[in-house]
PDB file of C-alpha atoms in Angstrom:
ATOM      1  CA  MET A1306       7.937 -38.085  19.049  1.00 39.00           C
ATOM      2  CA  LYS A1307      10.600 -35.435  19.760  1.00 38.00           C
ATOM      3  CA  LYS A1308      11.176 -34.899  16.060  1.00 40.00           C
ATOM      4  CA  GLN A1309       7.468 -34.482  15.463  1.00 42.00           C
ATOM      5  CA  SER A1310       7.243 -31.963  18.340  1.00 38.00           C
ATOM      6  CA  ALA A1311      10.167 -29.954  16.983  1.00 38.00           C
ATOM      7  CA  TRP A1312       8.608 -29.923  13.531  1.00 40.00           C
ATOM      8  CA  ARG A1313       5.305 -28.702  14.977  1.00 43.00           C
ATOM      9  CA  VAL A1314       6.959 -25.868  16.895  1.00 38.00           C
ATOM     10  CA  SER A1315       9.011 -24.794  13.872  1.00 40.00           C
ATOM     11  CA  ILE A1316       5.989 -24.288  11.664  1.00 42.00           C
ATOM     12  CA  CYS A1317       3.933 -22.455  14.285  1.00 45.00           C
ATOM     13  CA  ALA A1318       5.560 -19.122  13.481  1.00 38.00           C
ATOM     14  CA  ALA A1319       4.600 -19.445   9.834  1.00 37.00           C
ATOM     15  CA  LEU A1320       1.089 -20.572  10.591  1.00 45.00           C
ATOM     16  CA  LEU A1321       0.469 -17.769  13.080  1.00 41.00           C
ATOM     17  CA  ALA A1322       1.052 -15.259  10.300  1.00 37.00           C
ATOM     18  CA  GLY A1323      -2.216 -16.394   8.795  1.00 38.00           C
ATOM     19  CA  SER A1324      -0.936 -17.779   5.532  1.00 37.00           C
ATOM     20  CA  ILE A1325      -2.318 -21.274   6.189  1.00 41.00           C
ATOM     21  CA  LEU A1326      -5.831 -22.027   7.358  1.00 41.00           C
ATOM     22  CA  TRP A1327      -5.127 -24.971   9.684  1.00 41.00           C
ATOM     23  CA  LEU A1328      -3.355 -24.488  12.975  1.00 47.00           C
ATOM     24  CA  PRO A1329      -2.155 -27.019  15.560  1.00 46.00           C
ATOM     25  CA  GLY A1330      -1.735 -25.876  19.127  1.00 45.00           C
ATOM     26  CA  CYS A1331       1.555 -23.974  19.373  1.00 48.00           C
ATOM     27  CA  GLY A1332       3.701 -23.676  22.452  1.00 49.00           C
ATOM     28  CA  ASP A1333       3.671 -25.606  25.708  1.00 51.00           C
ATOM     29  CA  SER A1334       0.599 -24.045  27.325  1.00 68.00           C
ATOM     30  CA  ALA A1335      -2.950 -24.112  26.016  1.00 76.00           C
ATOM     31  CA  PRO A1336      -4.843 -20.838  25.606  1.00 86.00           C
ATOM     32  CA  LYS A1337      -7.575 -19.748  27.988  1.00 89.00           C
ATOM     33  CA  PRO A1338     -11.002 -21.318  27.293  1.00 89.00           C
ATOM     34  CA  ASN A1339     -12.527 -17.965  26.297  1.00 90.00           C
ATOM     35  CA  GLU A1340      -9.793 -17.511  23.660  1.00 92.00           C
ATOM     36  CA  ILE A1341     -10.553 -20.770  21.830  1.00 94.00           C
ATOM     37  CA  ILE A1342     -12.808 -20.574  18.773  1.00 94.00           C
ATOM     38  CA  ALA A1343     -12.587 -24.226  17.716  1.00 95.00           C
ATOM     39  CA  ARG A1344     -10.890 -27.427  18.826  1.00 93.00           C
ATOM     40  CA  VAL A1345     -10.244 -30.775  17.158  1.00 94.00           C
ATOM     41  CA  GLY A1346      -8.523 -33.216  19.490  1.00 90.00           C
ATOM     42  CA  GLU A1347      -5.436 -31.498  20.903  1.00 89.00           C
ATOM     43  CA  ASN A1348      -5.418 -28.848  18.197  1.00 92.00           C
ATOM     44  CA  TYR A1349      -7.204 -25.543  18.567  1.00 92.00           C
ATOM     45  CA  LEU A1350      -7.863 -22.281  16.750  1.00 94.00           C
ATOM     46  CA  THR A1351      -7.699 -19.104  18.832  1.00 94.00           C
ATOM     47  CA  ARG A1352      -9.503 -15.817  18.409  1.00 93.00           C
ATOM     48  CA  GLU A1353      -6.203 -13.980  17.950  1.00 93.00           C
ATOM     49  CA  VAL A1354      -5.149 -16.159  15.023  1.00 93.00           C
ATOM     50  CA  LEU A1355      -8.601 -16.085  13.439  1.00 94.00           C
ATOM     51  CA  GLN A1356      -8.724 -12.294  13.574  1.00 93.00           C
ATOM     52  CA  ALA A1357      -5.285 -12.144  11.957  1.00 91.00           C
ATOM     53  CA  LEU A1358      -6.697 -14.050   8.973  1.00 91.00           C
ATOM     54  CA  VAL A1359      -9.357 -11.415   8.269  1.00 93.00           C
ATOM     55  CA  PRO A1360      -8.407  -8.974   5.460  1.00 92.00           C
ATOM     56  CA  LYS A1361      -8.169  -5.411   6.753  1.00 88.00           C
ATOM     57  CA  ASN A1362     -10.319  -3.995   3.960  1.00 89.00           C
ATOM     58  CA  ILE A1363     -13.169  -6.504   4.258  1.00 90.00           C
ATOM     59  CA  ASP A1364     -16.685  -5.080   4.408  1.00 89.00           C
ATOM     60  CA  GLU A1365     -17.989  -5.180   7.975  1.00 88.00           C
ATOM     61  CA  SER A1366     -21.149  -6.959   6.830  1.00 89.00           C
ATOM     62  CA  GLN A1367     -18.998  -9.805   5.451  1.00 92.00           C
ATOM     63  CA  ARG A1368     -16.590 -10.036   8.377  1.00 92.00           C
ATOM     64  CA  GLU A1369     -18.521 -12.581  10.467  1.00 92.00           C
ATOM     65  CA  ILE A1370     -19.352 -14.710   7.415  1.00 94.00           C
ATOM     66  CA  PHE A1371     -15.683 -14.785   6.401  1.00 95.00           C
ATOM     67  CA  MET A1372     -14.535 -15.749   9.900  1.00 95.00           C
ATOM     68  CA  LYS A1373     -17.046 -18.586  10.192  1.00 95.00           C
ATOM     69  CA  ARG A1374     -15.889 -19.945   6.824  1.00 95.00           C
ATOM     70  CA  GLN A1375     -12.285 -19.946   8.037  1.00 95.00           C
ATOM     71  CA  VAL A1376     -13.324 -21.829  11.178  1.00 96.00           C
ATOM     72  CA  GLU A1377     -15.200 -24.468   9.177  1.00 97.00           C
ATOM     73  CA  GLN A1378     -12.302 -24.859   6.748  1.00 96.00           C
ATOM     74  CA  TRP A1379      -9.857 -25.179   9.660  1.00 95.00           C
ATOM     75  CA  ILE A1380     -12.032 -27.903  11.212  1.00 96.00           C
ATOM     76  CA  ASP A1381     -12.271 -29.769   7.889  1.00 97.00           C
ATOM     77  CA  ASN A1382      -8.494 -29.605   7.439  1.00 96.00           C
ATOM     78  CA  GLN A1383      -7.889 -30.852  10.976  1.00 96.00           C
ATOM     79  CA  ILE A1384     -10.274 -33.794  10.579  1.00 97.00           C
ATOM     80  CA  LEU A1385      -8.815 -34.776   7.208  1.00 97.00           C
ATOM     81  CA  ALA A1386      -5.267 -34.474   8.564  1.00 95.00           C
ATOM     82  CA  GLU A1387      -6.081 -36.669  11.582  1.00 95.00           C
ATOM     83  CA  LYS A1388      -7.553 -39.341   9.316  1.00 97.00           C
ATOM     84  CA  ALA A1389      -4.512 -39.129   7.062  1.00 97.00           C
ATOM     85  CA  ARG A1390      -2.225 -39.756  10.056  1.00 95.00           C
ATOM     86  CA  GLU A1391      -4.340 -42.738  11.112  1.00 96.00           C
ATOM     87  CA  GLU A1392      -3.917 -44.241   7.664  1.00 97.00           C
ATOM     88  CA  GLY A1393      -0.162 -43.736   7.693  1.00 96.00           C
ATOM     89  CA  PHE A1394       0.246 -40.660   5.529  1.00 96.00           C
ATOM     90  CA  THR A1395       3.400 -38.659   6.283  1.00 96.00           C
ATOM     91  CA  LEU A1396       5.099 -35.579   4.909  1.00 95.00           C
ATOM     92  CA  ALA A1397       7.777 -36.161   2.301  1.00 96.00           C
ATOM     93  CA  ALA A1398      11.092 -34.319   2.316  1.00 96.00           C
ATOM     94  CA  GLU A1399       9.830 -31.812  -0.247  1.00 96.00           C
ATOM     95  CA  ASP A1400       6.770 -31.100   1.918  1.00 96.00           C
ATOM     96  CA  LEU A1401       8.970 -30.315   4.910  1.00 96.00           C
ATOM     97  CA  TRP A1402      11.120 -28.094   2.692  1.00 97.00           C
ATOM     98  CA  LYS A1403       8.009 -26.177   1.605  1.00 97.00           C
ATOM     99  CA  ILE A1404       7.068 -25.593   5.243  1.00 96.00           C
ATOM    100  CA  SER A1405      10.579 -24.421   6.092  1.00 97.00           C
ATOM    101  CA  ASN A1406      10.644 -22.184   3.020  1.00 97.00           C
ATOM    102  CA  LEU A1407       7.246 -20.714   3.900  1.00 96.00           C
ATOM    103  CA  GLU A1408       8.517 -19.842   7.369  1.00 97.00           C
ATOM    104  CA  ALA A1409      11.552 -18.150   5.794  1.00 97.00           C
ATOM    105  CA  GLU A1410       9.345 -16.193   3.377  1.00 97.00           C
ATOM    106  CA  ILE A1411       7.106 -14.904   6.168  1.00 95.00           C
ATOM    107  CA  LEU A1412      10.051 -13.919   8.364  1.00 97.00           C
ATOM    108  CA  ALA A1413      11.708 -12.195   5.395  1.00 97.00           C
ATOM    109  CA  ALA A1414       8.513 -10.272   4.637  1.00 95.00           C
ATOM    110  CA  LYS A1415       8.203  -9.170   8.268  1.00 94.00           C
ATOM    111  CA  TYR A1416      11.832  -8.018   8.278  1.00 95.00           C
ATOM    112  CA  LEU A1417      11.431  -6.027   5.062  1.00 94.00           C
ATOM    113  CA  ASP A1418       8.188  -4.451   6.258  1.00 92.00           C
ATOM    114  CA  ASP A1419       9.939  -3.313   9.417  1.00 93.00           C
ATOM    115  CA  LYS A1420      12.935  -1.872   7.561  1.00 91.00           C
ATOM    116  CA  LEU A1421      10.770  -0.167   4.922  1.00 90.00           C
ATOM    117  CA  LYS A1422       7.936   1.113   7.109  1.00 85.00           C
ATOM    118  CA  THR A1423       9.213   4.693   6.940  1.00 82.00           C
ATOM    119  CA  GLN A1424       7.818   6.858   4.161  1.00 77.00           C
ATOM    120  CA  LEU A1425       9.955   7.558   1.114  1.00 81.00           C
ATOM    121  CA  PRO A1426       9.167  11.226   0.365  1.00 88.00           C
ATOM    122  CA  VAL A1427       9.242  12.563  -3.174  1.00 94.00           C
ATOM    123  CA  THR A1428       9.862  16.266  -3.777  1.00 95.00           C
ATOM    124  CA  ASP A1429       7.915  18.476  -6.175  1.00 96.00           C
ATOM    125  CA  LYS A1430      11.088  18.953  -8.221  1.00 97.00           C
ATOM    126  CA  GLU A1431      11.509  15.200  -8.623  1.00 97.00           C
ATOM    127  CA  VAL A1432       7.918  14.926  -9.835  1.00 97.00           C
ATOM    128  CA  GLU A1433       8.428  17.783 -12.288  1.00 97.00           C
ATOM    129  CA  ASP A1434      11.717  16.335 -13.566  1.00 98.00           C
ATOM    130  CA  TYR A1435      10.135  12.925 -14.138  1.00 98.00           C
ATOM    131  CA  TYR A1436       7.155  14.496 -15.875  1.00 98.00           C
ATOM    132  CA  ARG A1437       9.359  16.442 -18.294  1.00 97.00           C
ATOM    133  CA  ALA A1438      11.560  13.428 -19.029  1.00 98.00           C
ATOM    134  CA  HIS A1439       8.650  11.045 -19.685  1.00 97.00           C
ATOM    135  CA  GLN A1440       6.112  13.113 -21.606  1.00 96.00           C
ATOM    136  CA  ASP A1441       5.179  10.163 -23.779  1.00 96.00           C
ATOM    137  CA  GLU A1442       3.751   8.342 -20.733  1.00 96.00           C
ATOM    138  CA  PHE A1443       1.099  11.022 -20.270  1.00 97.00           C
ATOM    139  CA  VAL A1444      -0.248  11.365 -23.806  1.00 98.00           C
ATOM    140  CA  ARG A1445      -3.947  10.556 -24.090  1.00 98.00           C
ATOM    141  CA  SER A1446      -4.713   7.576 -26.297  1.00 97.00           C
ATOM    142  CA  GLU A1447      -8.352   8.629 -26.797  1.00 97.00           C
ATOM    143  CA  ASP A1448     -10.722  11.546 -26.302  1.00 97.00           C
ATOM    144  CA  GLU A1449     -11.469  12.383 -22.668  1.00 97.00           C
ATOM    145  CA  VAL A1450     -13.929  14.640 -20.853  1.00 97.00           C
ATOM    146  CA  HIS A1451     -13.727  16.126 -17.377  1.00 97.00           C
ATOM    147  CA  LEU A1452     -17.104  15.076 -16.069  1.00 97.00           C
ATOM    148  CA  VAL A1453     -19.388  15.807 -13.125  1.00 97.00           C
ATOM    149  CA  HIS A1454     -22.116  13.218 -12.575  1.00 95.00           C
ATOM    150  CA  LEU A1455     -25.339  13.118 -10.582  1.00 94.00           C
ATOM    151  CA  TYR A1456     -27.688  10.168 -10.268  1.00 92.00           C
ATOM    152  CA  SER A1457     -31.176  10.203  -8.770  1.00 90.00           C
ATOM    153  CA  GLU A1458     -33.416   7.179  -8.386  1.00 87.00           C
ATOM    154  CA  GLN A1459     -36.549   9.329  -8.354  1.00 87.00           C
ATOM    155  CA  ASN A1460     -37.804  12.329 -10.308  1.00 89.00           C
ATOM    156  CA  ASP A1461     -36.983  14.845  -7.580  1.00 89.00           C
ATOM    157  CA  ASN A1462     -38.646  18.044  -8.796  1.00 91.00           C
ATOM    158  CA  ALA A1463     -36.974  20.271  -6.206  1.00 93.00           C
ATOM    159  CA  ILE A1464     -33.464  19.052  -7.058  1.00 94.00           C
ATOM    160  CA  PHE A1465     -34.143  19.041 -10.790  1.00 94.00           C
ATOM    161  CA  GLN A1466     -35.395  22.638 -10.642  1.00 94.00           C
ATOM    162  CA  GLU A1467     -32.322  23.691  -8.687  1.00 96.00           C
ATOM    163  CA  ILE A1468     -30.103  22.088 -11.323  1.00 95.00           C
ATOM    164  CA  ARG A1469     -31.875  23.974 -14.116  1.00 94.00           C
ATOM    165  CA  GLN A1470     -31.189  27.272 -12.345  1.00 95.00           C
ATOM    166  CA  SER A1471     -27.562  26.465 -11.506  1.00 95.00           C
ATOM    167  CA  GLN A1472     -24.355  26.898 -13.456  1.00 95.00           C
ATOM    168  CA  SER A1473     -22.557  24.237 -11.416  1.00 96.00           C
ATOM    169  CA  LEU A1474     -23.781  20.684 -11.025  1.00 96.00           C
ATOM    170  CA  LEU A1475     -21.070  20.055  -8.439  1.00 95.00           C
ATOM    171  CA  GLU A1476     -22.366  22.876  -6.227  1.00 95.00           C
ATOM    172  CA  VAL A1477     -25.858  21.360  -6.275  1.00 94.00           C
ATOM    173  CA  ILE A1478     -24.426  17.964  -5.360  1.00 93.00           C
ATOM    174  CA  LYS A1479     -22.400  19.290  -2.431  1.00 92.00           C
ATOM    175  CA  LYS A1480     -25.133  21.642  -1.177  1.00 91.00           C
ATOM    176  CA  ASN A1481     -27.632  18.792  -0.954  1.00 89.00           C
ATOM    177  CA  LEU A1482     -25.055  16.227   0.263  1.00 87.00           C
ATOM    178  CA  LEU A1483     -25.818  14.090  -2.768  1.00 84.00           C
ATOM    179  CA  ASP A1484     -22.192  12.940  -2.935  1.00 76.00           C
ATOM    180  CA  GLN A1485     -22.710  11.119   0.368  1.00 75.00           C
ATOM    181  CA  ARG A1486     -25.468   8.859  -0.887  1.00 65.00           C
ATOM    182  CA  GLN A1487     -24.795   5.148  -1.219  1.00 57.00           C
ATOM    183  CA  LEU A1488     -25.503   4.279  -4.848  1.00 58.00           C
ATOM    184  CA  THR A1489     -26.662   0.712  -5.351  1.00 57.00           C
ATOM    185  CA  TYR A1490     -27.440   0.437  -9.029  1.00 57.00           C
ATOM    186  CA  VAL A1491     -24.774   2.576 -10.721  1.00 62.00           C
ATOM    187  CA  THR A1492     -21.001   2.369 -10.853  1.00 65.00           C
ATOM    188  CA  GLU A1493     -20.355   6.108 -11.266  1.00 76.00           C
ATOM    189  CA  PRO A1494     -20.481   8.011  -7.954  1.00 86.00           C
ATOM    190  CA  ASN A1495     -22.090  11.418  -7.567  1.00 89.00           C
ATOM    191  CA  GLY A1496     -19.544  14.194  -7.904  1.00 93.00           C
ATOM    192  CA  ASP A1497     -16.455  15.071  -9.908  1.00 95.00           C
ATOM    193  CA  LEU A1498     -15.331  12.007 -11.886  1.00 94.00           C
ATOM    194  CA  GLY A1499     -12.202  13.690 -13.206  1.00 95.00           C
ATOM    195  CA  TYR A1500     -11.141  12.981 -16.790  1.00 96.00           C
ATOM    196  CA  VAL A1501     -12.973  10.002 -18.268  1.00 95.00           C
ATOM    197  CA  PRO A1502     -12.445   8.371 -21.696  1.00 96.00           C
ATOM    198  CA  VAL A1503     -15.540   9.115 -23.774  1.00 96.00           C
ATOM    199  CA  SER A1504     -15.620   5.573 -25.153  1.00 95.00           C
ATOM    200  CA  ARG A1505     -16.126   4.139 -21.655  1.00 94.00           C
ATOM    201  CA  LEU A1506     -19.293   6.124 -21.014  1.00 94.00           C
ATOM    202  CA  ASP A1507     -22.773   4.712 -21.444  1.00 91.00           C
ATOM    203  CA  GLU A1508     -23.933   5.237 -25.043  1.00 93.00           C
ATOM    204  CA  ARG A1509     -26.762   7.457 -23.783  1.00 93.00           C
ATOM    205  CA  PHE A1510     -24.210   9.639 -22.011  1.00 94.00           C
ATOM    206  CA  GLN A1511     -22.011   9.825 -25.111  1.00 95.00           C
ATOM    207  CA  LYS A1512     -24.962  10.911 -27.189  1.00 95.00           C
ATOM    208  CA  ALA A1513     -26.023  13.558 -24.660  1.00 94.00           C
ATOM    209  CA  ILE A1514     -22.626  15.265 -24.357  1.00 95.00           C
ATOM    210  CA  ARG A1515     -21.461  15.028 -27.972  1.00 93.00           C
ATOM    211  CA  GLY A1516     -20.136  18.237 -29.487  1.00 93.00           C
ATOM    212  CA  ASN A1517     -17.470  20.706 -28.408  1.00 92.00           C
ATOM    213  CA  LYS A1518     -19.220  22.764 -25.741  1.00 95.00           C
ATOM    214  CA  THR A1519     -18.163  22.841 -22.099  1.00 96.00           C
ATOM    215  CA  GLY A1520     -19.950  24.061 -18.995  1.00 96.00           C
ATOM    216  CA  LEU A1521     -23.419  22.917 -20.019  1.00 94.00           C
ATOM    217  CA  ILE A1522     -25.448  20.642 -17.746  1.00 96.00           C
ATOM    218  CA  TYR A1523     -27.054  17.747 -19.616  1.00 96.00           C
ATOM    219  CA  GLY A1524     -30.106  15.959 -18.264  1.00 93.00           C
ATOM    220  CA  PRO A1525     -32.118  14.501 -16.870  1.00 95.00           C
ATOM    221  CA  ILE A1526     -31.035  11.505 -18.915  1.00 94.00           C
ATOM    222  CA  ARG A1527     -33.587   8.745 -18.377  1.00 92.00           C
ATOM    223  CA  ALA A1528     -32.135   5.307 -17.732  1.00 86.00           C
ATOM    224  CA  ASP A1529     -33.441   1.991 -16.455  1.00 83.00           C
ATOM    225  CA  ASP A1530     -32.113   2.709 -12.985  1.00 81.00           C
ATOM    226  CA  GLY A1531     -33.254   6.327 -12.653  1.00 88.00           C
ATOM    227  CA  TYR A1532     -32.117   9.754 -13.840  1.00 93.00           C
ATOM    228  CA  HIS A1533     -28.645  11.079 -14.615  1.00 94.00           C
ATOM    229  CA  PHE A1534     -27.222  14.589 -14.996  1.00 96.00           C
ATOM    230  CA  LEU A1535     -23.836  15.351 -16.539  1.00 97.00           C
ATOM    231  CA  GLN A1536     -21.704  18.473 -16.803  1.00 97.00           C
ATOM    232  CA  VAL A1537     -18.635  18.601 -19.034  1.00 97.00           C
ATOM    233  CA  LEU A1538     -16.028  20.887 -17.487  1.00 97.00           C
ATOM    234  CA  ASP A1539     -13.368  20.268 -20.130  1.00 97.00           C
ATOM    235  CA  ARG A1540     -12.678  18.253 -23.273  1.00 98.00           C
ATOM    236  CA  GLN A1541      -9.294  16.917 -24.328  1.00 97.00           C
ATOM    237  CA  PRO A1542      -8.635  15.100 -27.613  1.00 97.00           C
ATOM    238  CA  ALA A1543      -6.557  11.992 -28.173  1.00 97.00           C
ATOM    239  CA  GLY A1544      -2.896  12.932 -28.531  1.00 98.00           C
ATOM    240  CA  SER A1545      -2.997  15.726 -25.958  1.00 98.00           C
ATOM    241  CA  THR A1546      -0.767  15.546 -22.889  1.00 97.00           C
ATOM    242  CA  ARG A1547      -2.183  15.355 -19.388  1.00 97.00           C
ATOM    243  CA  ASP A1548      -1.183  18.229 -17.100  1.00 96.00           C
ATOM    244  CA  VAL A1549       1.291  17.414 -14.351  1.00 97.00           C
ATOM    245  CA  GLU A1550      -1.363  18.099 -11.700  1.00 96.00           C
ATOM    246  CA  LEU A1551      -3.429  15.195 -13.054  1.00 96.00           C
ATOM    247  CA  VAL A1552      -0.600  12.675 -12.862  1.00 97.00           C
ATOM    248  CA  GLU A1553       1.319  13.983  -9.848  1.00 97.00           C
ATOM    249  CA  SER A1554       0.100  11.266  -7.459  1.00 95.00           C
ATOM    250  CA  ASP A1555       0.869   8.551 -10.041  1.00 96.00           C
ATOM    251  CA  ILE A1556       4.410   9.861 -10.466  1.00 97.00           C
ATOM    252  CA  GLN A1557       4.933  10.041  -6.708  1.00 96.00           C
ATOM    253  CA  LEU A1558       3.785   6.441  -6.316  1.00 95.00           C
ATOM    254  CA  LYS A1559       6.006   5.250  -9.162  1.00 96.00           C
ATOM    255  CA  LEU A1560       9.061   6.985  -7.702  1.00 96.00           C
ATOM    256  CA  GLN A1561       8.296   5.625  -4.225  1.00 94.00           C
ATOM    257  CA  ILE A1562       8.019   2.090  -5.601  1.00 93.00           C
ATOM    258  CA  THR A1563      11.297   2.531  -7.471  1.00 94.00           C
ATOM    259  CA  ARG A1564      13.007   3.725  -4.305  1.00 93.00           C
ATOM    260  CA  ARG A1565      11.537   0.845  -2.341  1.00 92.00           C
ATOM    261  CA  PHE A1566      12.965  -1.694  -4.793  1.00 94.00           C
ATOM    262  CA  GLN A1567      16.318   0.101  -4.757  1.00 94.00           C
ATOM    263  CA  LYS A1568      16.373   0.019  -0.962  1.00 94.00           C
ATOM    264  CA  ILE A1569      15.480  -3.681  -0.952  1.00 95.00           C
ATOM    265  CA  ARG A1570      18.216  -4.442  -3.494  1.00 96.00           C
ATOM    266  CA  LEU A1571      20.825  -2.551  -1.457  1.00 96.00           C
ATOM    267  CA  LEU A1572      19.674  -4.247   1.744  1.00 95.00           C
ATOM    268  CA  LYS A1573      19.970  -7.688   0.142  1.00 96.00           C
ATOM    269  CA  GLU A1574      23.431  -6.885  -1.205  1.00 96.00           C
ATOM    270  CA  ASN A1575      24.649  -5.861   2.249  1.00 96.00           C
ATOM    271  CA  LEU A1576      23.110  -8.914   3.912  1.00 96.00           C
ATOM    272  CA  ARG A1577      24.810 -11.223   1.421  1.00 95.00           C
ATOM    273  CA  LYS A1578      28.114  -9.856   2.692  1.00 95.00           C
ATOM    274  CA  GLU A1579      27.046 -10.649   6.244  1.00 96.00           C
ATOM    275  CA  PHE A1580      25.582 -14.059   5.405  1.00 95.00           C
ATOM    276  CA  PRO A1581      27.597 -15.528   2.505  1.00 90.00           C
ATOM    277  CA  ALA A1582      25.629 -17.788   0.176  1.00 93.00           C
ATOM    278  CA  GLU A1583      26.994 -20.461  -2.138  1.00 93.00           C
ATOM    279  CA  THR A1584      25.441 -21.635  -5.380  1.00 93.00           C
ATOM    280  CA  PHE A1585      26.161 -24.825  -7.296  1.00 93.00           C
ATOM    281  CA  TYR A1586      24.318 -24.303 -10.555  1.00 92.00           C
ATOM    282  CA  GLU A1587      26.322 -27.080 -12.192  1.00 93.00           C
ATOM    283  CA  ASN A1588      24.264 -29.527 -10.140  1.00 92.00           C
ATOM    284  CA  ILE A1589      20.886 -28.349 -11.466  1.00 89.00           C
ATOM    285  CA  LEU A1590      20.836 -30.776 -14.387  1.00 82.00           C
TER     286      LEU A1590
END
């Protein structure tokens, strides 16, 4: 019984991180009744642990559904595990190793997150130097257009008339707060889409904006889901190089990732001096 208790305590740290959906009661004292979400026998699932399982970017409308699914899955796992114990099932040595390794992975991830939580700033000069040294990375593989898009479900005469009298579709969008609408039926938002490959546009859009002109507002383009307006601010052919302003954020991210990996590598090298490791590769086969 002592061995089983020690095993249970050792895996609690890993389970609390939310990487596994079943959770036995951890520690010597039970939680308060108002903290318990579910219980099977002596095992329980607390609100704190359940909330830790919820992805940070989950839609609020799906949050409760997701949490209830986790509770039901936890209950199913607990019931199945209890029945397995009754019938004599036990964990093999490799299963225990997996649990121990999972705990090590979670602790390692927490340690790295703590050591790397500070930002790794990238200077403008570093961005410019990278851009000049890697011009081939920023060459367009196909024709692109800098596009402004507006979608309207209804034939809004007032808005349509304003568009006809305007030289800027983006100004109309911002003036009427049309970029704040929640679009249900289309994937393109209202506003400045930036540079978009022509081949990825709807065929009706491609047909409407074909040619070499810029600045014109095209539309309304009738579609099954409503009406679309487009304005081409710029055209760039395949083989042209994107300006540094267009790829600056991508370069910054790439350099930050590179620095992060370099910092991790250096950290690991230093820790190996502090905690010597031995390998016996001759025993693999």
